[in-house]
Short mmCIF file of C-alpha atoms and ligand atoms in Angstrom, two decimals:
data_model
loop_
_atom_site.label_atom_id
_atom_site.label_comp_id
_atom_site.label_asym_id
_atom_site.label_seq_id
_atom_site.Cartn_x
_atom_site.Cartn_y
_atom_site.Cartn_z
CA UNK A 286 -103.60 -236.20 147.94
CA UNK A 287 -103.28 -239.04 145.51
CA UNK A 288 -100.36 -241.50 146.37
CA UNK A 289 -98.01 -242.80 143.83
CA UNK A 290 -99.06 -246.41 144.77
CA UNK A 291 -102.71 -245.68 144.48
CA UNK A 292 -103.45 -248.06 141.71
CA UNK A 293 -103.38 -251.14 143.75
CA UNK A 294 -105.40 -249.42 146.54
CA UNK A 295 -109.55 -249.05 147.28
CA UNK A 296 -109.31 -247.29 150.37
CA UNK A 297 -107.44 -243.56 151.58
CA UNK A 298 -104.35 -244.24 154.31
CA UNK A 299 -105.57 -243.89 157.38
CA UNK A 300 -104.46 -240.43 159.06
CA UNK A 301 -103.09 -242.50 161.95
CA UNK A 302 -101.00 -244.26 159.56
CA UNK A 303 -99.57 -241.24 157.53
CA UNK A 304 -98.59 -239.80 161.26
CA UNK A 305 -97.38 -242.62 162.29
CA UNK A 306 -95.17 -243.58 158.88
CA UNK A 307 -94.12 -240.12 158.02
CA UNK A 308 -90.38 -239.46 158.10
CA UNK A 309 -90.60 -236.00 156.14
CA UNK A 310 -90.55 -234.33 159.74
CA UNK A 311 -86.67 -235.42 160.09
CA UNK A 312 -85.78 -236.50 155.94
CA UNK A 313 -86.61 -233.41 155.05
CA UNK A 314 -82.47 -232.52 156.03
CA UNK A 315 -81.77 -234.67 152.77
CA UNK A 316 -83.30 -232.61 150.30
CA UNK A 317 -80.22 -231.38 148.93
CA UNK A 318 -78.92 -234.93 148.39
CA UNK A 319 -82.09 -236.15 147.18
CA UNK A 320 -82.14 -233.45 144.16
CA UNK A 321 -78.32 -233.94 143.50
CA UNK A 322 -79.83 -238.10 142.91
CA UNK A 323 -82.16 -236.97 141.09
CA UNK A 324 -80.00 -235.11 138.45
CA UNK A 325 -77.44 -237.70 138.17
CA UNK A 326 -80.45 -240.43 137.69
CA UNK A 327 -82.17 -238.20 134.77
CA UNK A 328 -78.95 -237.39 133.00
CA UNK A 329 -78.41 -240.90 133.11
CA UNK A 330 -81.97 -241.98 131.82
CA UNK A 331 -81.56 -239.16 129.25
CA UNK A 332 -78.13 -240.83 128.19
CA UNK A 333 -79.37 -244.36 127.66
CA UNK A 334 -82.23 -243.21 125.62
CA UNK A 335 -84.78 -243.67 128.37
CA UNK A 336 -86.11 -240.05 128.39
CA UNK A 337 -85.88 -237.07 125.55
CA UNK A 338 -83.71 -234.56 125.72
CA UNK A 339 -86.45 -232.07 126.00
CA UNK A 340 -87.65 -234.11 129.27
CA UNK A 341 -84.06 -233.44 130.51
CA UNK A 342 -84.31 -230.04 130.56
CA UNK A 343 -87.80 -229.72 131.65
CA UNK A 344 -86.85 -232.25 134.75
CA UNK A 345 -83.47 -230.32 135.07
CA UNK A 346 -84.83 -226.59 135.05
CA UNK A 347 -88.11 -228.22 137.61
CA UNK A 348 -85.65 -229.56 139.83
CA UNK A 349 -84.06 -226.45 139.79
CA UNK A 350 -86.88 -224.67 140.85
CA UNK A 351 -87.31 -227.09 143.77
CA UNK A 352 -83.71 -226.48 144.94
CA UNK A 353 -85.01 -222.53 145.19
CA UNK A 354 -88.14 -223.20 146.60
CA UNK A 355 -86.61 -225.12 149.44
CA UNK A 356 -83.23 -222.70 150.07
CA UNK A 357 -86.04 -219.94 150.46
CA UNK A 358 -88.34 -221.60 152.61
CA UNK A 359 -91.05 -221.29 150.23
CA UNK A 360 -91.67 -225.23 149.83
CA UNK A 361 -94.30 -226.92 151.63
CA UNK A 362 -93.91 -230.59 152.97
CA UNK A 363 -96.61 -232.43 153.12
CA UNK A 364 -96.91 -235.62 155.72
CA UNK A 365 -99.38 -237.47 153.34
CA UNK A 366 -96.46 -237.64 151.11
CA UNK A 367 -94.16 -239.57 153.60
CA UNK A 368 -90.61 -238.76 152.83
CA UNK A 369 -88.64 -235.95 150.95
CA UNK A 370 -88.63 -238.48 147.95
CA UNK A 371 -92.09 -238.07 147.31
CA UNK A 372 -92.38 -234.70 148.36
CA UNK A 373 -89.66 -233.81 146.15
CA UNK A 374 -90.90 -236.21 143.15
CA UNK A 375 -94.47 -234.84 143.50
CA UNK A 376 -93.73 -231.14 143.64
CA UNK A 377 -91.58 -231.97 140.22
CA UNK A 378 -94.60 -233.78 138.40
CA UNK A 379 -96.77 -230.71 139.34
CA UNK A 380 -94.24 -228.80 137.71
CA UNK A 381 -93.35 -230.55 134.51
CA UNK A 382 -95.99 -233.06 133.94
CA UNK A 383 -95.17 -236.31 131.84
CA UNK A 384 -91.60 -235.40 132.23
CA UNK A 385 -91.43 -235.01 135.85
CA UNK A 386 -93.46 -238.36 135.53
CA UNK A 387 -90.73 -240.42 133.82
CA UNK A 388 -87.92 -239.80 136.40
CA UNK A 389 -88.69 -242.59 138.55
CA UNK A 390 -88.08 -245.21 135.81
CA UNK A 391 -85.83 -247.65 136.63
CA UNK A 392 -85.85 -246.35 140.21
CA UNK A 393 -87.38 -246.84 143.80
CA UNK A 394 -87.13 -244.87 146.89
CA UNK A 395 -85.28 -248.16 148.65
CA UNK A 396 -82.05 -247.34 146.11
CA UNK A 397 -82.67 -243.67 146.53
CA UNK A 398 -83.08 -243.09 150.32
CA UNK A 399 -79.34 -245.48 150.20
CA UNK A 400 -77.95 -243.23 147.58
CA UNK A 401 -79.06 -239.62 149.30
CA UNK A 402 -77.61 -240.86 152.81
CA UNK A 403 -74.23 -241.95 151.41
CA UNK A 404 -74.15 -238.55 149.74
CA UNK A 405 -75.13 -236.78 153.08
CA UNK A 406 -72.65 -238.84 155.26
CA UNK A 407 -69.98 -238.32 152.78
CA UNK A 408 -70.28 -234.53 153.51
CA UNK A 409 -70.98 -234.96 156.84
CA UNK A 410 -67.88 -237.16 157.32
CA UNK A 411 -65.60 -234.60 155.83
CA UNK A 412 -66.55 -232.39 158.10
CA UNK A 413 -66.40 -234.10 161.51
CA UNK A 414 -62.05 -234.70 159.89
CA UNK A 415 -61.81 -231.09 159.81
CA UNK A 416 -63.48 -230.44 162.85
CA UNK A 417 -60.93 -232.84 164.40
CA UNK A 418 -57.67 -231.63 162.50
CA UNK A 419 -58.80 -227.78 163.83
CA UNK A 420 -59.07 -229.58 167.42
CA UNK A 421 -55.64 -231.71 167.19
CA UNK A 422 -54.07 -228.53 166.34
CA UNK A 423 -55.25 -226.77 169.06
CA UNK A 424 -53.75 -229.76 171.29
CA UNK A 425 -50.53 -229.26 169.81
CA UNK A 426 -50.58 -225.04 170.34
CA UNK A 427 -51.39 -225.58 173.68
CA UNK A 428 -48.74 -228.62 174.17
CA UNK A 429 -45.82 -226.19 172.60
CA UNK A 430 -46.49 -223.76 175.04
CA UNK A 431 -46.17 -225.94 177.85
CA UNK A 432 -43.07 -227.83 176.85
CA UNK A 433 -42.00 -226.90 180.59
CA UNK A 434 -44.77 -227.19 182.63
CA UNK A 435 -44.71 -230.30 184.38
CA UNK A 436 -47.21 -231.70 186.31
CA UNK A 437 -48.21 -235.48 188.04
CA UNK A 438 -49.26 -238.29 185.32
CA UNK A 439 -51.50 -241.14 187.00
CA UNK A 440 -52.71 -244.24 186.62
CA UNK A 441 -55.73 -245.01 188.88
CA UNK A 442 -56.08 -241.69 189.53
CA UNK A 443 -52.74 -242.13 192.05
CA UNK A 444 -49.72 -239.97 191.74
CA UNK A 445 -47.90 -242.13 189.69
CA UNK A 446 -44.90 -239.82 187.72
CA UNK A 447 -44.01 -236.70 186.22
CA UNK A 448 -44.91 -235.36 183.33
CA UNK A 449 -44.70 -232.83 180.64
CA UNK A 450 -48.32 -231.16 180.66
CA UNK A 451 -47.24 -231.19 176.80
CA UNK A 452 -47.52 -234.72 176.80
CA UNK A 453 -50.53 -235.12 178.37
CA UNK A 454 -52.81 -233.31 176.24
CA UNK A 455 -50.71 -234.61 172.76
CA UNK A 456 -52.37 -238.29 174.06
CA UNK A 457 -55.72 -236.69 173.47
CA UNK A 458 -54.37 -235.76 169.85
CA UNK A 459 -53.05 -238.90 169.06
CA UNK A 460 -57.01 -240.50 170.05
CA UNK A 461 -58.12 -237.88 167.68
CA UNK A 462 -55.51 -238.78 165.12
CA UNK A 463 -57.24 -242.38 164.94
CA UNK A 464 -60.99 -240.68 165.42
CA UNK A 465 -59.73 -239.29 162.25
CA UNK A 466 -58.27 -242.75 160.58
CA UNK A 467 -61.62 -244.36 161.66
CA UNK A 468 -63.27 -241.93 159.21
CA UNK A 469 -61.81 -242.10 156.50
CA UNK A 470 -61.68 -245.97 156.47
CA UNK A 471 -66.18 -245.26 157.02
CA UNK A 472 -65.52 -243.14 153.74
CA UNK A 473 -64.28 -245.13 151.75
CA UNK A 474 -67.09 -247.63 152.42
CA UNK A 475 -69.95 -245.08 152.71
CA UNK A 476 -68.43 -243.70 148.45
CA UNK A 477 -70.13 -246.78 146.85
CA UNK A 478 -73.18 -246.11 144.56
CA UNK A 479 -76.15 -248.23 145.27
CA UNK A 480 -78.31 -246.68 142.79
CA UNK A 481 -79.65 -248.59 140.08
CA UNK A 482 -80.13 -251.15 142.54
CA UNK A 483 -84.13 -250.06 142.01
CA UNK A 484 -86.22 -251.99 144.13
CA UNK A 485 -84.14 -255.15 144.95
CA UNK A 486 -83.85 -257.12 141.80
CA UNK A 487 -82.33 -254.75 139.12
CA UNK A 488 -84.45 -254.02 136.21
CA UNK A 489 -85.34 -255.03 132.46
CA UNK A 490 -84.29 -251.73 131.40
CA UNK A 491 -81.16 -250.50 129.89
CA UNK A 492 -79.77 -248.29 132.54
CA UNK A 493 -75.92 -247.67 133.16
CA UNK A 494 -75.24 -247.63 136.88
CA UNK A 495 -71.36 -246.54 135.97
CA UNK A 496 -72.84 -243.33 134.60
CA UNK A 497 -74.79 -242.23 138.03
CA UNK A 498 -71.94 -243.42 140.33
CA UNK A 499 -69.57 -241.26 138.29
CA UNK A 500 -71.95 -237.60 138.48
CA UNK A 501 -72.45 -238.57 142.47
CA UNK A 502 -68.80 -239.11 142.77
CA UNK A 503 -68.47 -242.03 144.05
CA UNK A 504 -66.18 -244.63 143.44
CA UNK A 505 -67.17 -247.61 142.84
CA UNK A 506 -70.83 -249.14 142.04
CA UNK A 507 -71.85 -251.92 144.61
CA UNK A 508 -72.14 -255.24 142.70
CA UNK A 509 -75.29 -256.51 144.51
CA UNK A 510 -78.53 -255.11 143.97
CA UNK A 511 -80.11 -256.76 147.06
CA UNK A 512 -76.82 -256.09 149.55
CA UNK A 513 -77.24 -252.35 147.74
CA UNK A 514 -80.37 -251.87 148.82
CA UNK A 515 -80.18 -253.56 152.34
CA UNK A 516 -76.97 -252.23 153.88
CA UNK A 517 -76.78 -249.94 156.27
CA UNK A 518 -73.28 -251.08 157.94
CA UNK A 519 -71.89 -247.77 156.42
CA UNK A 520 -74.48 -245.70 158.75
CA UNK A 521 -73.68 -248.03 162.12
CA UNK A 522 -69.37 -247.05 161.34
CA UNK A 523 -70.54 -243.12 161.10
CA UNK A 524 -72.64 -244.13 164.99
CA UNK A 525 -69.62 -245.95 166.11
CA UNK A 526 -67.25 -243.17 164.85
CA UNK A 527 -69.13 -240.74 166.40
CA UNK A 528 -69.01 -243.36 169.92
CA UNK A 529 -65.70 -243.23 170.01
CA UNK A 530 -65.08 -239.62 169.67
CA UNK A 531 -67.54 -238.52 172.19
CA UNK A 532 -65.69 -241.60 174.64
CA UNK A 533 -62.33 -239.85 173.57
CA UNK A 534 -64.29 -236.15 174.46
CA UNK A 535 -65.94 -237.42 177.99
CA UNK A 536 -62.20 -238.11 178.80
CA UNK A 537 -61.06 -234.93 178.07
CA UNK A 538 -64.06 -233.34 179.50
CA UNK A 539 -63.50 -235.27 182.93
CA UNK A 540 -59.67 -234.24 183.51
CA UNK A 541 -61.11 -230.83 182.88
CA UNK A 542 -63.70 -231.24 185.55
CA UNK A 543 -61.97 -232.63 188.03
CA UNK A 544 -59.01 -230.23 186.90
CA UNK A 545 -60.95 -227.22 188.12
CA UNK A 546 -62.11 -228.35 191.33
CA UNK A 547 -60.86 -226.55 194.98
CA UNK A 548 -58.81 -229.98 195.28
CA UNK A 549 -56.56 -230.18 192.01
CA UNK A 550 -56.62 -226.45 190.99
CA UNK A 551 -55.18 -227.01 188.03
CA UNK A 552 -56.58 -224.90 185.79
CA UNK A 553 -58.70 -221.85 185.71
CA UNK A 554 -61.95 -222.01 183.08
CA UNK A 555 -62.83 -219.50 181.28
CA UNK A 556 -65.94 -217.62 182.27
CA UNK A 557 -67.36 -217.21 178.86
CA UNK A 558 -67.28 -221.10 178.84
CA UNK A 559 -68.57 -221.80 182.85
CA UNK A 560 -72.24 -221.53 184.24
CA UNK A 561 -73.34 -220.31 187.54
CA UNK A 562 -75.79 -221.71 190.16
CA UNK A 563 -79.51 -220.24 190.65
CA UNK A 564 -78.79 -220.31 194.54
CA UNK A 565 -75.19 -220.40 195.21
CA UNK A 566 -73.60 -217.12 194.78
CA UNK A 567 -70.02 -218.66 194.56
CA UNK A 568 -70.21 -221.17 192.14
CA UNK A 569 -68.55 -221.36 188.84
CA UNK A 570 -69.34 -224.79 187.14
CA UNK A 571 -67.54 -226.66 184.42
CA UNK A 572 -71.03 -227.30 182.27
CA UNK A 573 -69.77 -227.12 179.19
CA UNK A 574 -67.50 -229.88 179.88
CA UNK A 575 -70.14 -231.84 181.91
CA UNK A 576 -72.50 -231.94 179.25
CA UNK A 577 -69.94 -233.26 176.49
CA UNK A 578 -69.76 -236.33 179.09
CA UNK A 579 -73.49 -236.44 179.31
CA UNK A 580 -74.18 -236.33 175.86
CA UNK A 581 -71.86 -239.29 175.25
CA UNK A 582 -74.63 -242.00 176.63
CA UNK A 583 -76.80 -240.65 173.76
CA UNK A 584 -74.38 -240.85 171.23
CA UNK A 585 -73.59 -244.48 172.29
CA UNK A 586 -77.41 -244.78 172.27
CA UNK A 587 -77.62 -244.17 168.57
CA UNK A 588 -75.63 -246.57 167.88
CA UNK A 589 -77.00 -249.56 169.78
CA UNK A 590 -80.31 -248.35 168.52
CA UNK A 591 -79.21 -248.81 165.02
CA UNK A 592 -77.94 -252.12 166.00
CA UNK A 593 -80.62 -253.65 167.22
CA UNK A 594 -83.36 -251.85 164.39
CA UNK A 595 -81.24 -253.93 162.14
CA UNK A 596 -80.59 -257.31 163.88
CA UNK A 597 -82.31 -259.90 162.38
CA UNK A 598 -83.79 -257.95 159.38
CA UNK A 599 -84.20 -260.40 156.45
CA UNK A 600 -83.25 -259.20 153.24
CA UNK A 601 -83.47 -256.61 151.82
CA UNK A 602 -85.65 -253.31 152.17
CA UNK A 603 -87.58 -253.40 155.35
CA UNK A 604 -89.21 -250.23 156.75
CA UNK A 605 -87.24 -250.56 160.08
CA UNK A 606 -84.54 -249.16 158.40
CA UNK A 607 -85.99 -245.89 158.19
CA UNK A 608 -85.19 -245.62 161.80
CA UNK A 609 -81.53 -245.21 160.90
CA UNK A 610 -82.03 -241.65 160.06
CA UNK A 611 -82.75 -239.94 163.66
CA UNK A 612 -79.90 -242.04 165.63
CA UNK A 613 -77.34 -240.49 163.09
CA UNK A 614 -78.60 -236.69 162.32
CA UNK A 615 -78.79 -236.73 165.93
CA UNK A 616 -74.61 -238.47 166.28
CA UNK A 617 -73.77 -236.36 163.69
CA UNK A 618 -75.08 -232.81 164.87
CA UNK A 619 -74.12 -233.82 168.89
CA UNK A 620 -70.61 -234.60 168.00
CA UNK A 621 -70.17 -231.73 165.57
CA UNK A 622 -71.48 -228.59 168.38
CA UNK A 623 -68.93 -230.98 170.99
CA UNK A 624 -66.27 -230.63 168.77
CA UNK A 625 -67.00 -227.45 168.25
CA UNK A 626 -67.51 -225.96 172.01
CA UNK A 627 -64.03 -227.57 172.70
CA UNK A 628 -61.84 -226.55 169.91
CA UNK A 629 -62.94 -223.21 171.40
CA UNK A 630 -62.80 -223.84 174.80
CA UNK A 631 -59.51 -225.02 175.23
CA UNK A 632 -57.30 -222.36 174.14
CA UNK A 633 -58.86 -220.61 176.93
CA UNK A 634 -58.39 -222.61 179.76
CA UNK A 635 -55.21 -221.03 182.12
CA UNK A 636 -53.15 -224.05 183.52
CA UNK A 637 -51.43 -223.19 186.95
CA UNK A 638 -48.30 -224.01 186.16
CA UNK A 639 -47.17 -223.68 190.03
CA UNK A 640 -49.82 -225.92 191.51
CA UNK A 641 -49.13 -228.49 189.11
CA UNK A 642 -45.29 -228.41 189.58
CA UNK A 643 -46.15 -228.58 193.30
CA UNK A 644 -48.38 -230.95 192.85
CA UNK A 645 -45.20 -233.58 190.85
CA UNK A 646 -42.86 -233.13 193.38
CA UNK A 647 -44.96 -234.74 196.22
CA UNK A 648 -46.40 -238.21 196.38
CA UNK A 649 -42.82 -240.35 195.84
CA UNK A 650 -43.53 -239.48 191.77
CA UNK A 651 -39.90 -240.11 191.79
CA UNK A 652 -39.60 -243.43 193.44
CA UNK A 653 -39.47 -245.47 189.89
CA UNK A 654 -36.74 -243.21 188.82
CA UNK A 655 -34.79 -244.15 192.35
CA UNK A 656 -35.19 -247.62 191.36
CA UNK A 657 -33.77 -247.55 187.81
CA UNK A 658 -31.07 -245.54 189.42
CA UNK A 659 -30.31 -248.66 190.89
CA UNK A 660 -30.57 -250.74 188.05
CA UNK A 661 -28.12 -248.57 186.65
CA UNK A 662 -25.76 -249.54 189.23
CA UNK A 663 -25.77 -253.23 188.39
CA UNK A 664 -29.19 -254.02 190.81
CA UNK A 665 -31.87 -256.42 189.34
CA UNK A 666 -34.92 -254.88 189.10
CA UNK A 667 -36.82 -256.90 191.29
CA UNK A 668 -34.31 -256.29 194.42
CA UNK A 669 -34.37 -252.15 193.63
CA UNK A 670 -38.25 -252.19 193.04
CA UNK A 671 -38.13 -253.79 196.99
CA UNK A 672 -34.91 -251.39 198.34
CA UNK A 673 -37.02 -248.14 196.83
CA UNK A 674 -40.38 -249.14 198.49
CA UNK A 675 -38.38 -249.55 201.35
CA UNK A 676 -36.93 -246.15 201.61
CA UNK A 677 -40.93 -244.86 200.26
CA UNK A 678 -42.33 -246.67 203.88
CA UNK A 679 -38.97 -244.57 205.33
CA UNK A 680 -40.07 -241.29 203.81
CA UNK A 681 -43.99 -241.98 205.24
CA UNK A 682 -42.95 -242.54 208.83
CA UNK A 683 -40.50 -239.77 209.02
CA UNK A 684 -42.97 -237.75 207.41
CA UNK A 685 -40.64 -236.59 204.65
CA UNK A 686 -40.20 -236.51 201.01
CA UNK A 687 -37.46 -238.83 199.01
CA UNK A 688 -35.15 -235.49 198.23
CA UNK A 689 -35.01 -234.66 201.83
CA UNK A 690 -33.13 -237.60 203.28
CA UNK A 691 -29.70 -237.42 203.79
CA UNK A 692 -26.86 -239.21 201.70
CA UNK A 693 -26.48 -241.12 205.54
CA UNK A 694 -29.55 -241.77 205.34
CA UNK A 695 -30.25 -243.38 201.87
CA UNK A 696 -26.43 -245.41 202.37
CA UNK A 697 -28.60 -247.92 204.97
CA UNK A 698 -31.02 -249.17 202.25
CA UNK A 699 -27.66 -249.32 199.46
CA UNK A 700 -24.01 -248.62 199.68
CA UNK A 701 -24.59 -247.77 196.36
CA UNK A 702 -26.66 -244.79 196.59
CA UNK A 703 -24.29 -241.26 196.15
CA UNK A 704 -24.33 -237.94 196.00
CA UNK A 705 -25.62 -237.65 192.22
CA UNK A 706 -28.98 -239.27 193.50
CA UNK A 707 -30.09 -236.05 194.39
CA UNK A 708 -30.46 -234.72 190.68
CA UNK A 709 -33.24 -237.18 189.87
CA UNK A 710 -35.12 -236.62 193.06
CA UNK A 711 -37.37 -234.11 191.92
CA UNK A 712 -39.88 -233.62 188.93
CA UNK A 713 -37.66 -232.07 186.05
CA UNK A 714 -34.64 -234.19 187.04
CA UNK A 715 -36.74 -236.87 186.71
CA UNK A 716 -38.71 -235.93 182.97
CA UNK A 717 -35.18 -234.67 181.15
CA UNK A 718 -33.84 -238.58 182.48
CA UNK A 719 -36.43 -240.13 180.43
CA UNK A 720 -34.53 -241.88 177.10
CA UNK A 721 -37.14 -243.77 175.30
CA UNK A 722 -38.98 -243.14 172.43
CA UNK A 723 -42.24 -241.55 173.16
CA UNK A 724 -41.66 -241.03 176.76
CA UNK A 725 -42.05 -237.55 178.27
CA UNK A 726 -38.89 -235.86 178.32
CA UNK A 727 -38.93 -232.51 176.27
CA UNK A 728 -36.54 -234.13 173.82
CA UNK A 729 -38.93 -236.92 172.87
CA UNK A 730 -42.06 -234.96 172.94
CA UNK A 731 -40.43 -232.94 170.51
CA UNK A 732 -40.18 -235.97 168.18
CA UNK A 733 -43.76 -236.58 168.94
CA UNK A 734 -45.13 -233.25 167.72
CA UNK A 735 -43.21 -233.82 164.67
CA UNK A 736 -44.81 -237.27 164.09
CA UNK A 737 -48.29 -235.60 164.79
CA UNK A 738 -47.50 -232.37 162.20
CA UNK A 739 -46.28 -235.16 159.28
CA UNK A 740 -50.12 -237.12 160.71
CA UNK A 741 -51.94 -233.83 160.51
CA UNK A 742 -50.60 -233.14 156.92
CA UNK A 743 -52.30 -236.69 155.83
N1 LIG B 761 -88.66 -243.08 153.96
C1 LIG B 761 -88.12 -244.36 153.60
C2 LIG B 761 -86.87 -244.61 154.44
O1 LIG B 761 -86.37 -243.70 155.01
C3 LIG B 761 -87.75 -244.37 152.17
C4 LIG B 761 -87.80 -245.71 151.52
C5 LIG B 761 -89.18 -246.21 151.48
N2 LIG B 761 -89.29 -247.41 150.75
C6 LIG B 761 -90.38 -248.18 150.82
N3 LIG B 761 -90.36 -249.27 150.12
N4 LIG B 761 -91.41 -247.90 151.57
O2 LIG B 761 -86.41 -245.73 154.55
#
């Protein structure tokens, strides 16, 4: 098959070559974006007196045909025509002849393949925000209906206090809150119009770039021809979006892992949602949640790949950049099932509400609350901080926990210990204590979902 460059050429592509360069195995996913570019671009022509009206339609009713074609699997794409812009551009020009001809003035795939991926990512970047509104509001059913169940918080994976399980899983939210920030700020760059850039230069003709950017919807027109055609930063924030959601995921996915084990016993998984072993008859494993930490490397893959294709790259086109397009189909559809499996997941997962509670109470969780205790009573910090790990050594030798010491007991380490102690001793004495602002006492976290509801709303 003829190529549109032949002119210049003596010699057919070698079929090494056209396997080698094709990217119509993967670009084909932008045909719907390419024919949307396509229409705005011939209206436009049309409108500045480049093409006749009656070219218009033809090109119009061709492309039209082309949209069908493709929704009902009846189009062919060819390799020795590269990409979906030539496939598309070809199949329109067998169509409409001298019409379908004239679309590509004042055009040239390096402006187009820029134009169809902003459209795509726009789409795509609407939907990963719903995706993760539908998720955050799962986090918050889930957190209302444990507004009582209290369970150990830790830092380096040590006992460290109690908290409301509530507040817990609304810190997941809140990282999905600014997953959600992060893409819109990638939307507003990605909605700039780089069409009309043509090749790298501009062109002679009268075009009206202002007139395309408007029909595509986006909102501005970038002022550069040669930055228009060159960027790609837009696709590296949709890779480092996705990063940082799948990071935010893995986290989730490990408390849920190591939730499940014999050892915590936290929570119960699902069966529709856990996989068995070939050989072990016992064995219910938390894949699902496994694989969303697994999958993470790649997605951080895709972006470093990205990355490096376009370190160094001197202005402007270079075919490198065609290498952008697997790294983010690839972010785009593993974050999307991830979100997916989760938002699903979750509402299904039964938290033992007993083992957790049990679970608070031991370990000294309550020995910072002993110390402020002190504070209260006129104590520096420093001197309480030393009196409380005191009584904690105490406790270890005696083999017994802080609430189980006598009043005689506690008066050796301070005279000012009394009889009230005893209410902040154990786990829900010690959460309905808490006073600050966004700490873990029921009041607060009630403040907090409120905060997160006025977020969601955004
Ligand atoms: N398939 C190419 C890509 O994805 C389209 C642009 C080709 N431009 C060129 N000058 N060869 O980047």
């Amino acid at each position: 098959m003829k190529k549109p460059w032949s002119g210049r050429f003596k010699e057919k592509t070698a079929k090494t070559l056209e396997e080698f360069s094709q990217s119509i195995s993967f670009d084909q996913r932008l045909w719907r974006e390419d024919i949307e570019g396509s229409r705005a671009h011939a209206k436009m022509l049309k409108e500045v007196g480049l093409i006749s009206n009656e070219d218009l339609k033809k090109i119009l009713k061709g492309l039209d045909e082309i949209e069908r074609e493709i929704e009902e699997g009846k189009f062919v794409f060819k390799e020795e025509l590269e990409d979906i812009h030539m496939n598309i551009e070809k199949a329109l020009i067998e169509k409409t002849g001298s019409a379908g001809a004239r679309l590509h003035t004042a055009r040239s795939r390096n402006d187009q393949v820029a134009t169809d991926l902003r459209l795509f990512l726009r789409k795509r970047i609407e939907e990963l925000n719903n995706m993760l509104c539908n998720l955050e509001k799962v986090l918050l059913e889930i957190a209302k209906k444990h507004m009582d169940t209290i369970m150990p918080g830790y830092t380096h994976l040590q006992k460290a206090q109690p908290v409301l399980l509530a507040h817990h899983l609304l810190a997941y939210a809140w990282m999905f809150e600014r997953d959600r920030e992060r893409l819109k700020e990638t939307f507003r760059r990605t909605n700039q119009s780089p069409l009309g850039a043509c090749a790298i230069a501009g062109t002679t003709l009268p075009i009206d770039r202002e007139f395309t950017a408007k029909e595509l919807g986006f909102s501005s027109v970038i002022p550069n021809s040669m930055d228009a055609v060159s960027d790609r930063d837009f696709v590296c924030d949709v890779l480092y979006c996705g990063a940082m959601i799948m990071m935010h995921l893995s986290r989730l996915a490990e408390e849920i892992i190591l939730w499940s084990t014999d050892e915590f016993k936290f929570i119960e998984l699902p069966d529709r949602y856990s996989t068995g072993s070939s050989m072990m008859p016992q064995k219910k494993n938390p894949d699902p949640a496994e694989l969303i930490r697994g999958k993470t490397g790649r997605v951080y893959g895709n972006l470093v790949c990205l990355l490096t294709t376009l370190k160094a790259l001197p202005l402007t086109y270079n075919r490198d950049m065609q290498e952008d397009k697997e790294c983010v189909f690839d972010t785009i559809d593993t974050v999307s099932i991830s979100l997916k499996l989760i938002t699903e997941m979750l509402p299904e997962i039964k938290f033992n509400r007993e083992k957790m509670k049990e679970s608070a109470e031991k370990g000294f969780t309550t020995a910072t609350d002993l110390a402020e205790y002190l504070v209260k009573k006129g104590i520096p910090f420093r001197e309480a901080h030393e009196i409380t790990g005191k009584i904690v050594l105490y406790c270890i030798e005696k083999g017994k926990n802080l609430n189980e010491l006598s009043l005689k007991e506690f008066k050796k380490f301070s005279n000012l210990i009394e009889n009230d102690i005893y209410k902040i001793l154990n786990a829900k004495g010690s959460l309905e204590e808490k006073k600050s602002f966004g700490s873990t006492s029921k009041e607060m976290v009630k403040k907090q979902i409120n905060l997160l509801k006025k977020a969601l709303k955004k």
